XYZ file of C-alpha atoms in Angstrom:
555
model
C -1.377 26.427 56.499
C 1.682 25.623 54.269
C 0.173 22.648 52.371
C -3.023 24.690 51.764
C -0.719 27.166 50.283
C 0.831 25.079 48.100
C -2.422 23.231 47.069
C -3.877 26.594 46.302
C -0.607 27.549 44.581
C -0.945 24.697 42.318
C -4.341 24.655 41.179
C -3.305 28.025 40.418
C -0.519 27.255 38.192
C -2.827 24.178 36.294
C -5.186 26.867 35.638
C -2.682 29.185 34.173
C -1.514 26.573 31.879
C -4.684 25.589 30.660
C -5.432 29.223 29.804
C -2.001 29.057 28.227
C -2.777 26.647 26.161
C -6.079 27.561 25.015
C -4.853 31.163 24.147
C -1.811 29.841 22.201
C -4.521 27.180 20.211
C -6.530 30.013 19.652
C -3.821 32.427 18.622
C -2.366 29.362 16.571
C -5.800 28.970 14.923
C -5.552 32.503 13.769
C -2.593 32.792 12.670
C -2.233 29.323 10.544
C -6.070 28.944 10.375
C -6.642 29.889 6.646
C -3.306 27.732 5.281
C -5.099 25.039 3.521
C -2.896 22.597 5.195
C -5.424 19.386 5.865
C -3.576 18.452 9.323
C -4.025 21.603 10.969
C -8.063 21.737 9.782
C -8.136 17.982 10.410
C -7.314 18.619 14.126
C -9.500 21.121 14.923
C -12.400 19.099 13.623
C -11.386 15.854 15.403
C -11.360 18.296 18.926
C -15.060 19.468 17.885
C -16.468 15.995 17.224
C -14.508 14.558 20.363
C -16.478 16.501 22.957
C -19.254 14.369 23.130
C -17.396 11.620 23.531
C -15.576 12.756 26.718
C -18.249 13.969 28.783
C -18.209 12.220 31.912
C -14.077 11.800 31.869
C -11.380 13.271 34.488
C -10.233 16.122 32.968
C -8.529 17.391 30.420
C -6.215 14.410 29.923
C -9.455 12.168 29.530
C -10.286 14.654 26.946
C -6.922 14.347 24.925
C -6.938 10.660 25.054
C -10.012 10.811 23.326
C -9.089 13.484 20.615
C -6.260 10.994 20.326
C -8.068 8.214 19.958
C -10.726 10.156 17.464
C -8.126 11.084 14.863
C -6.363 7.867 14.589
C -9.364 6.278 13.866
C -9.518 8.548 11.558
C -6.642 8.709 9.539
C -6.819 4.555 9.355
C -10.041 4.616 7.988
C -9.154 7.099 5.563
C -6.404 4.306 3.843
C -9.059 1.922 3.298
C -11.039 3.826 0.733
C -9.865 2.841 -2.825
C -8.884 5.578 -5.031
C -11.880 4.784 -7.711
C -14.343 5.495 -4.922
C -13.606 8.983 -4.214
C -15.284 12.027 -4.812
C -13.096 13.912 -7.697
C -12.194 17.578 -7.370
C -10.915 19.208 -11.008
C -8.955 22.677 -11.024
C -9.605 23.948 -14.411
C -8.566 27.447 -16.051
C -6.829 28.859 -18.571
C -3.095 28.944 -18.278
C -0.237 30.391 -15.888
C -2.938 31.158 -13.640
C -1.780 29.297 -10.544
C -3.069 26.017 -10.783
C -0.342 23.897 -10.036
C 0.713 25.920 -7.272
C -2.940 26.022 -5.542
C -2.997 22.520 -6.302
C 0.046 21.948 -3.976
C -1.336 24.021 -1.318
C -5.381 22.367 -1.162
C -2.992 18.674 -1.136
C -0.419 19.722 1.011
C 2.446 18.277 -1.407
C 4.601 19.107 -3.950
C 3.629 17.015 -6.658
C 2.804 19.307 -9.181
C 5.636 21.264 -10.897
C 5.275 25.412 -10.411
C 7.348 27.314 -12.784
C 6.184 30.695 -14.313
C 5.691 29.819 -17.890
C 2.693 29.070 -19.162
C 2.031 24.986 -20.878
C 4.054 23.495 -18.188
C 1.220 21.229 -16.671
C -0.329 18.822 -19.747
C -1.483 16.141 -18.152
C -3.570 15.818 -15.143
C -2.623 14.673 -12.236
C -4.543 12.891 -8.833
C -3.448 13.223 -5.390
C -5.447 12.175 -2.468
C -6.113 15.306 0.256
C -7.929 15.713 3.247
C -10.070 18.080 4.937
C -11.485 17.682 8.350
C -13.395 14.326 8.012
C -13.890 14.595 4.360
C -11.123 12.899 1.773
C -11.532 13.523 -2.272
C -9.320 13.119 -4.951
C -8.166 16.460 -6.500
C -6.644 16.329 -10.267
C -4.534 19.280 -11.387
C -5.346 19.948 -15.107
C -3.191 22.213 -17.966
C -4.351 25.474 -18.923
C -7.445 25.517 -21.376
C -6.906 27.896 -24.206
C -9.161 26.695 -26.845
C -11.707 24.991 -25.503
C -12.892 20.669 -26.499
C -14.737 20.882 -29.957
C -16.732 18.145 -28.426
C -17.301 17.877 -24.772
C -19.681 15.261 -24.536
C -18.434 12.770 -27.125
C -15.362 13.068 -26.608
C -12.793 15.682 -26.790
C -11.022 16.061 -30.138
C -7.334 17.279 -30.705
C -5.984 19.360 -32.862
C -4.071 18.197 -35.969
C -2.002 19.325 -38.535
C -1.062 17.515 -41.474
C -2.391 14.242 -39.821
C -0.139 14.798 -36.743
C -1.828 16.012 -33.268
C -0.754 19.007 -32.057
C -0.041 19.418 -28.310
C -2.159 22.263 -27.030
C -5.499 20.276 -28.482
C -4.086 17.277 -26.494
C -3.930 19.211 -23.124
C -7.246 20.293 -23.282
C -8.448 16.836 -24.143
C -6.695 15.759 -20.822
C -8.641 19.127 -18.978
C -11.610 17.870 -20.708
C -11.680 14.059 -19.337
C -10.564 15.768 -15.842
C -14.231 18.280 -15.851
C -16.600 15.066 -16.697
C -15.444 12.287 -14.080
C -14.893 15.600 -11.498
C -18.138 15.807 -8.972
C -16.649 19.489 -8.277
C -15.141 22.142 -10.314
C -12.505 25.066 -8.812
C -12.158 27.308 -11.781
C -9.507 29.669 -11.287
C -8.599 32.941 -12.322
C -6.168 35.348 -12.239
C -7.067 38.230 -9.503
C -4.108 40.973 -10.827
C -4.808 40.062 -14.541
C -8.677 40.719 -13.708
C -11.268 38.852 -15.617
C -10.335 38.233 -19.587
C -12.202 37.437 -22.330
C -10.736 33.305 -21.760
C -11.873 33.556 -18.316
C -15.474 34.483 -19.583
C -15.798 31.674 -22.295
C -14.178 28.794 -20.040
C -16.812 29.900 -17.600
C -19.631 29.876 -20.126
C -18.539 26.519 -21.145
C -18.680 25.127 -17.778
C -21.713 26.054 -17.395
C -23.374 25.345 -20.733
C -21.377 21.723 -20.787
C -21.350 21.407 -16.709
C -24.367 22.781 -15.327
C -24.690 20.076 -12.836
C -21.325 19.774 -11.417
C -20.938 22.375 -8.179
C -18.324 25.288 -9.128
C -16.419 27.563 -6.863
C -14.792 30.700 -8.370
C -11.229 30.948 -6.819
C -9.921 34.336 -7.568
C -6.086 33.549 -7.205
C -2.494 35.719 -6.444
C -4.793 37.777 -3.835
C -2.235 37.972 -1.104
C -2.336 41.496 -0.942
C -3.745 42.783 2.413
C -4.695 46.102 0.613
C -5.877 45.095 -2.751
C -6.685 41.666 -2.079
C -10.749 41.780 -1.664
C -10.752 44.792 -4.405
C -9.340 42.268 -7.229
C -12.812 40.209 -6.821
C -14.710 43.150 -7.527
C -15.050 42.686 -11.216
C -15.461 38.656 -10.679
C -19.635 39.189 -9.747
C -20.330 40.223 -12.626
C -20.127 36.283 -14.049
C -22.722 36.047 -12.139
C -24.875 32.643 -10.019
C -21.190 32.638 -8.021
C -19.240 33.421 -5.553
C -15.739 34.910 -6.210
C -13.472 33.932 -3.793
C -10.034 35.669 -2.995
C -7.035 33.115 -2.413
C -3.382 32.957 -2.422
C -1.154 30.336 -3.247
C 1.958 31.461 -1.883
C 0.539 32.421 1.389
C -2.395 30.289 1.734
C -4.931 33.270 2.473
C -8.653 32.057 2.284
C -7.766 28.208 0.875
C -9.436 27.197 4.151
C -12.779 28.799 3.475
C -12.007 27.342 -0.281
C -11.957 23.948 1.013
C -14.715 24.104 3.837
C -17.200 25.412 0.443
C -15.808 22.553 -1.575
C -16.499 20.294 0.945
C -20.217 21.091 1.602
C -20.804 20.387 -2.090
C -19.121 16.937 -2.289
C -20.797 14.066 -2.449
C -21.618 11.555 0.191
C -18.588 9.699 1.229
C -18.301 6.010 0.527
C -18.969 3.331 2.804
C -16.197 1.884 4.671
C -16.025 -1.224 5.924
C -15.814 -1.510 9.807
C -14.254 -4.821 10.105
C -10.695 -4.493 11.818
C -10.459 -8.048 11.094
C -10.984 -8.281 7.123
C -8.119 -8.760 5.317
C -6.229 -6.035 3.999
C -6.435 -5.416 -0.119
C -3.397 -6.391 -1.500
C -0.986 -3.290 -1.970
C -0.166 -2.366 -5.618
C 3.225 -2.692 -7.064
C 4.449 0.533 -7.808
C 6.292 0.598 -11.084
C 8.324 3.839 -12.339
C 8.491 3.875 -15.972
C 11.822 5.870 -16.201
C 14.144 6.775 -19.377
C 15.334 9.129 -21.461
C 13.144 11.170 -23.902
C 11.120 9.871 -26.989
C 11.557 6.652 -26.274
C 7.893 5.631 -25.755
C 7.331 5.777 -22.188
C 4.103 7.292 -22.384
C 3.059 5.360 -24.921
C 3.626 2.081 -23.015
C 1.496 3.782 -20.076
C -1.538 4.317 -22.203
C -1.029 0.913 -23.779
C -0.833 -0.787 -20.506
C -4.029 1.448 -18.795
C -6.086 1.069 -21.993
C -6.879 4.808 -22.526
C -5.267 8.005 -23.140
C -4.102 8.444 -19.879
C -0.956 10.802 -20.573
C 0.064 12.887 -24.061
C 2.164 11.213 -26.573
C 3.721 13.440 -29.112
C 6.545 13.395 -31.262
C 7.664 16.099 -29.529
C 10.928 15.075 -27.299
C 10.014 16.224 -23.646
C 6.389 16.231 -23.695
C 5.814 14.749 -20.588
C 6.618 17.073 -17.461
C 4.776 15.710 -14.174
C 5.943 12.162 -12.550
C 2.043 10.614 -13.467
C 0.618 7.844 -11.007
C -1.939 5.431 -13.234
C -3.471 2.374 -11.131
C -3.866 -0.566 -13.438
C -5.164 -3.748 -13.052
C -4.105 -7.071 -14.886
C -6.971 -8.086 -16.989
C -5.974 -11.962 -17.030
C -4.699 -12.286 -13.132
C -6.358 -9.473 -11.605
C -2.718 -7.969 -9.890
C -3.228 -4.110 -9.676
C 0.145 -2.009 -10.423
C 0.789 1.780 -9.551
C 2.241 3.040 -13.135
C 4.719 6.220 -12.855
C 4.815 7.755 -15.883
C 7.931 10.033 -15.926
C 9.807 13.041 -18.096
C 13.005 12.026 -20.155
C 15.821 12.268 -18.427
C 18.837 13.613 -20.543
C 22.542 13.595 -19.495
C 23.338 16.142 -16.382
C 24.982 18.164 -18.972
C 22.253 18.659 -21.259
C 20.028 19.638 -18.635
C 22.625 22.547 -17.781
C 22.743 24.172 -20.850
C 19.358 23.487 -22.157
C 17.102 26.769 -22.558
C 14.173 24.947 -20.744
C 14.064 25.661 -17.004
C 11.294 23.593 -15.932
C 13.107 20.546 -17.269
C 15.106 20.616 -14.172
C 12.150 20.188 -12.230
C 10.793 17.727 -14.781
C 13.635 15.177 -13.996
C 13.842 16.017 -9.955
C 9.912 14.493 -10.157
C 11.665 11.360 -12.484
C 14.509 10.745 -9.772
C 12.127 11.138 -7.274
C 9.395 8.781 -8.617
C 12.430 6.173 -8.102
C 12.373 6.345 -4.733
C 9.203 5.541 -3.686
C 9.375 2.606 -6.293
C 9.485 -0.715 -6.129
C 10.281 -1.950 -9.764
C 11.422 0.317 -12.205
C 11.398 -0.487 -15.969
C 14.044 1.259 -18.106
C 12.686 1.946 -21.467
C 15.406 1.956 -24.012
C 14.889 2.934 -27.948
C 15.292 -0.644 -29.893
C 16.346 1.574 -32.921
C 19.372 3.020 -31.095
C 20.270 0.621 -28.012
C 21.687 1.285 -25.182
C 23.379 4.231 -23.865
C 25.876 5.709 -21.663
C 22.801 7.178 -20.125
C 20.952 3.944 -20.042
C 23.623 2.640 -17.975
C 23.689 5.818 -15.794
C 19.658 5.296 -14.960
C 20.022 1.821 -14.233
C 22.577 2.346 -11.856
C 20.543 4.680 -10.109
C 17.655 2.698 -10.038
C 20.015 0.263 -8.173
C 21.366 2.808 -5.593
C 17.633 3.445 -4.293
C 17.153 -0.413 -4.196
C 14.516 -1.030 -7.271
C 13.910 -3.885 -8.813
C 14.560 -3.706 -12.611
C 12.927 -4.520 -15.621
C 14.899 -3.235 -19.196
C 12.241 -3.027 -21.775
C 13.408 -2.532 -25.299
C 10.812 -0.562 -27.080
C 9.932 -0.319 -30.792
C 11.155 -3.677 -31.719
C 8.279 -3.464 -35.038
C 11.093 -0.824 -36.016
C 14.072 -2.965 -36.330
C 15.188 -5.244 -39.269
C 15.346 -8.370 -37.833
C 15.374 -12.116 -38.497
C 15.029 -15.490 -36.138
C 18.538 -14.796 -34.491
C 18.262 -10.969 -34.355
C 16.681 -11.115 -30.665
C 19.481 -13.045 -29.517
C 21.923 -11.173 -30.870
C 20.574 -8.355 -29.525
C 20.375 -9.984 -25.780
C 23.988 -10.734 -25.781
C 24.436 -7.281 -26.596
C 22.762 -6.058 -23.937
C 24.421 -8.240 -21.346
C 27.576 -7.149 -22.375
C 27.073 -3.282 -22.391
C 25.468 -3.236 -19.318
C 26.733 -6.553 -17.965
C 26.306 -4.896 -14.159
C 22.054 -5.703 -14.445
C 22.460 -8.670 -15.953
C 20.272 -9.948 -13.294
C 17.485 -8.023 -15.478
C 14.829 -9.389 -17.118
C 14.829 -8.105 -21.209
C 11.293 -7.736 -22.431
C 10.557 -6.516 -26.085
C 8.029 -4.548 -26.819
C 6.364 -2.326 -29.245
C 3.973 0.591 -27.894
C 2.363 1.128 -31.312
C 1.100 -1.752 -32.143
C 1.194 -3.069 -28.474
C 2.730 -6.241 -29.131
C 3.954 -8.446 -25.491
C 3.473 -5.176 -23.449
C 1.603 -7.571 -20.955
C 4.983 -9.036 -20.308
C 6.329 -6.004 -18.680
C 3.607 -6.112 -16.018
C 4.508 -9.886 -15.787
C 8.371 -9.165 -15.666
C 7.518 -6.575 -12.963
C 5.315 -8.684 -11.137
C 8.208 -11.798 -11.169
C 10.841 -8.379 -10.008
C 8.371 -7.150 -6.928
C 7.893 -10.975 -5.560
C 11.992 -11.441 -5.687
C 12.431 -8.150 -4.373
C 10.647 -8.675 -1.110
C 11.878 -12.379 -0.626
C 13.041 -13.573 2.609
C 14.923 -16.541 3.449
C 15.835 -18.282 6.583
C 19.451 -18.601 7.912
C 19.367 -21.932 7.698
C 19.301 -22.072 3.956
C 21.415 -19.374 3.673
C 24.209 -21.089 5.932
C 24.136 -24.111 3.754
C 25.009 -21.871 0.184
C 28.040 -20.366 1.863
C 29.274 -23.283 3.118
C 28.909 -25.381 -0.321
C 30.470 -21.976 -1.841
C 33.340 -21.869 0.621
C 34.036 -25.272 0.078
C 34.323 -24.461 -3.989
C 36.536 -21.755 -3.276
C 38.118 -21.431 0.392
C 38.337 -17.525 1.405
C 41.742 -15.697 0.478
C 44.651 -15.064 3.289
C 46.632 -11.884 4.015
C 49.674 -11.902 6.011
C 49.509 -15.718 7.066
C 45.563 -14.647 8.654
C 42.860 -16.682 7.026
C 39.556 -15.044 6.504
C 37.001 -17.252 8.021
C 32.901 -16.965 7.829
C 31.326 -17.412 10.858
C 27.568 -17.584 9.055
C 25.182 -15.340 7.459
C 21.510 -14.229 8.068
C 19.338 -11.341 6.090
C 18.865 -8.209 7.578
C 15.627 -6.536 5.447
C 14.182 -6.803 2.097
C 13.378 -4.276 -0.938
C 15.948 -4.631 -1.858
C 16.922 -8.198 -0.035
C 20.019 -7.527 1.992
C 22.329 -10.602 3.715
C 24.976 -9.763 6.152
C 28.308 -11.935 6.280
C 29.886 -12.437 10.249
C 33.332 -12.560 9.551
C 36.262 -12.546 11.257
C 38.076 -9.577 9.404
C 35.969 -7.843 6.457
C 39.128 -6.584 4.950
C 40.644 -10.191 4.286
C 37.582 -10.426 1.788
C 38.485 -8.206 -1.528
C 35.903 -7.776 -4.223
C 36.131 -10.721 -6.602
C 35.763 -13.408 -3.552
C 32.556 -10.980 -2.212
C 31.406 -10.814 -6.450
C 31.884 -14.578 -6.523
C 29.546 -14.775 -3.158
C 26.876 -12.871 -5.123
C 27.000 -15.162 -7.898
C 26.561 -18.385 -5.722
C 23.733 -16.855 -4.526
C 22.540 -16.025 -7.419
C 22.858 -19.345 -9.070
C 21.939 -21.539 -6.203
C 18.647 -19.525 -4.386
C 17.879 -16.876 -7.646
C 16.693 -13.088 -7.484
C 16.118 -12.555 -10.558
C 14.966 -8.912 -11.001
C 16.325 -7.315 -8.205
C 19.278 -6.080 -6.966
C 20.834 -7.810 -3.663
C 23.387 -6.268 -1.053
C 25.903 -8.329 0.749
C 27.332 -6.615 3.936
C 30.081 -7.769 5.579
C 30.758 -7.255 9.744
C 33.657 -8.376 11.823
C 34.061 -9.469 15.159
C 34.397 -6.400 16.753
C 36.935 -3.502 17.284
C 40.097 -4.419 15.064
C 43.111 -4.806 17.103
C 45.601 -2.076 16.224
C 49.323 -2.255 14.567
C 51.794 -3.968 16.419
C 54.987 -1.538 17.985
């Protein structure tokens, strides 16, 4: 009677957790169900399209090892899709609408810089996102205030007295966004109502764009009370649907997506062969220095189109820009960061511009997920205390370096100037002189190709890996050159060495006391190194480890 009891008791209590469960899913669904966030969507759909597959299992655990099983196979064929082949989703509309900030929330980053000031997107941006089993490409655009002269042929800028003019230039950039899109989000502000703007960029969609599937987002609806009464005045545009979203809270970017999605495309074909080999990553190169010195300019140079604004403007670039490019002549593909200026700490303080802040938080951060980073200094002004600053940064997240002096067609030189101007550069920042020194000039493009070369030499030294052996036999030659110093009548000794990771490479010295070893005999290790194996490029760390616990002071 007792075990029947208990075996009643605990079906029971199985029961009562499944029921559990399913009511806190449910209730989790609810509350969390319109975010836009592509995991929580992404999970739900992988549990619908999993049921067929577990019919006949034990269980619920059969069940969940099959959901598992569905959504990894999910997420790894999602990496093998290449970035060309996907189905492009623009956000157009005119500015300070919420753009940027819906953009975050549909890609479930924080790519895109939100700051309440109108102009403070320019170019456009692509991030990869996710939605249930569909993937796309969505591009953040800047605000279109007057619209492209010429749509189809091109989109013209603005210019006065010769000179472009940056507003043309952002809507150039919207422009190229609405013809490679295959869907269109336009967005409007819901609290502003519909504006005259709102009613041409719409009329030019659809006069220019008639073929391209558009969804009417009516944004900064996160009223509960007002929220469906902003749309109101959206019908009257007329063959769509207004839809009310919020940014900040997420409300209705879930229905948003799951409309977007039923008007993409077809996704691509995906090879099913586990055992083809994997395309080659990209390098990814951060193009990092401080303002006007051409960045930009090398970025278009490099991609062979217009792919972010150059102005004479100091600080017209804002986002941290991701370009793939391809080498024309060896077919190596690079990731190319485009980043903002970064002035001194100071600068950025008192300046009167308070997205710049945010502008150089996306430059720092473009470092770290870096491999190479190529520090663009001004060959009119050299180096600066701020050059040396950056590069030293660059070096503290473990980057590879390339120092590319740009707008050498600017400087009076003759057939010992570049020399000259090399030893110069080794001496004032005589720290990187590891560093490869390429000169360039972005207006007339003249050896730009060697910075992709430089970089490529950078990323192939920055992820080498030698064997112990080798290693073993430069520290012994060294020690034999120079015998490690003594302290107190104790004789540092090294036992051997071996490398612990790569990226940057790191080697780690067995010693028998770490602080017998000061920095000149540990610099002088770096240099043998250096000299007898090379890294040129990229930075390498030397760690040193004793035997064990250090024996205390003698009484």
């Amino acid at each position: 009677m007792d075990r029947e009891a208990r075996t009643y008791a605990t079906a029971w209590a199985n029961e009562l957790a499944s029921t559990l469960s399913e009511d806190a899913r449910a209730l989790e669904r609810r509350l969390f169900g319109d975010e836009g966030g592509a995991s929580e969507r992404g999970e739900d759909e992988d549990e619908d399209a999993s049921e067929e597959e577990t019919v006949g299992t034990s269980g619920r655990k059969g069940k969940a090892r099959a959901d598992a099983r569905v959504r990894r196979k999910t997420r790894r064929d999602w990496s093998k899709v290449p970035d060309e082949a996907l189905p492009r989703v623009a956000v157009v509309g005119r500015p300070n609408v919420g753009k940027s900030a819906l953009f975050n929330r549909l890609t479930g980053t924080k790519r895109a810089i939100v700051y309440d000031e109108p102009g403070v997107t320019r170019d456009r941006m692509y991030v990869r996102a996710y939605w249930g089993e569909h993937e796309f490409m969505m591009v953040d655009t800047g605000g279109l205030e007057n619209l492209p002269a010429n749509p189809e042929g091109g989109p013209k800028t603005d210019t006065v007295g010769g000179v472009e003019i940056l507003p043309g230039m952002i809507e150039a950039q919207a422009a190229e966004a609405v013809r490679e899109a295959s869907v269109l989000i336009f967005v409007v502000d819901g609290q502003v109502g519909l504006t005259a703007a709102d009613m041409d960029i719409f009329a030019w969609l659809r006069r220019t764009h008639s073929k391209i599937p558009l969804h009417l987002a009516v944004n900064k609806c996160e009223s509960t009370t007002k929220g469906e009464d902003q749309i109101l005045e959206f019908w009257s545009l007329g063959d769509v649907t207004p839809l009310a979203v919020s940014a900040i809270s997420g409300t209705g970017t879930g229905e948003l997506l799951d409309n977007m999605c039923a008007t993409l495309p077809p996704p691509p074909q995906v090879s099913e062969d586990e055992n083809a080999e994997e395309e080659d990553i990209p390098v990814t190169v951060a193009i990092i220095g401080r303002p006007n010195v051409g960045k930009s300019s090398l970025l278009n140079g490099l991609a062979g189109e217009a792919r972010s604004i150059v102005s004479d403007f100091s600080g017209t670039t804002r986002d941290s820009i991701d370009t793939l490019v391809e080498d024309k002549y060896t077919g190596r593909k690079f990731t190319l960061i485009d980043t903002a200026g970064i002035r001194r700490r100071t600068q950025v303080k008192s300046g009167t511009d308070g997205a710049e802040k945010l502008s150089v938080g996306r430059a720092l951060q473009a470092m770290k997920r870096a491999d190479v980073v190529v520090l663009v200094i001004d060959g009119t002004e050299g180096p600066s205390q701020q050059d040396f600053v950056l590069a030293e940064r660059a070096t503290q997240e473990g980057c590879a370096i390339v120092l590319c002096i740009n707008k050498w067609d600017l400087v009076d030189k003759d057939t010992h100037t570049m020399n000259k101007y090399t030893d110069d550069m080794r001496l004032k920042l005589r720290v990187f002189e590891y560093a490869e020194i390429v000169y360039t000039s972005a207006l007339t493009g003249q050896r730009i190709q060697k910075i992709l070369d430089a970089a490529q030499v950078a990323s192939e030294n920055h992820r080498k890996r030698l064997t112990t052996a080798t290693l073993n036999s430069v520290v012994q030659e060294a020690t034999l050159w120079k015998l490690p110093p003594s302290r107190n009548s104790r004789k540092g000794k090294i036992y051997y060495i071996t490398q612990a990771s790569i990226r940057p490479p790191t080697f780690v010295f067995f010693v028998n006391d770490p602080k017998l070893f000061p920095d000149t005999y540990r610099r002088y290790m770096e240099r043998q190194l250096r000299e007898n194996i090379g890294f040129p490029g990229t930075p390498i760390r030397l760690l040193w480890r004793g035997k064990g616990v250090e024996k205390g002071p003698r009484k």
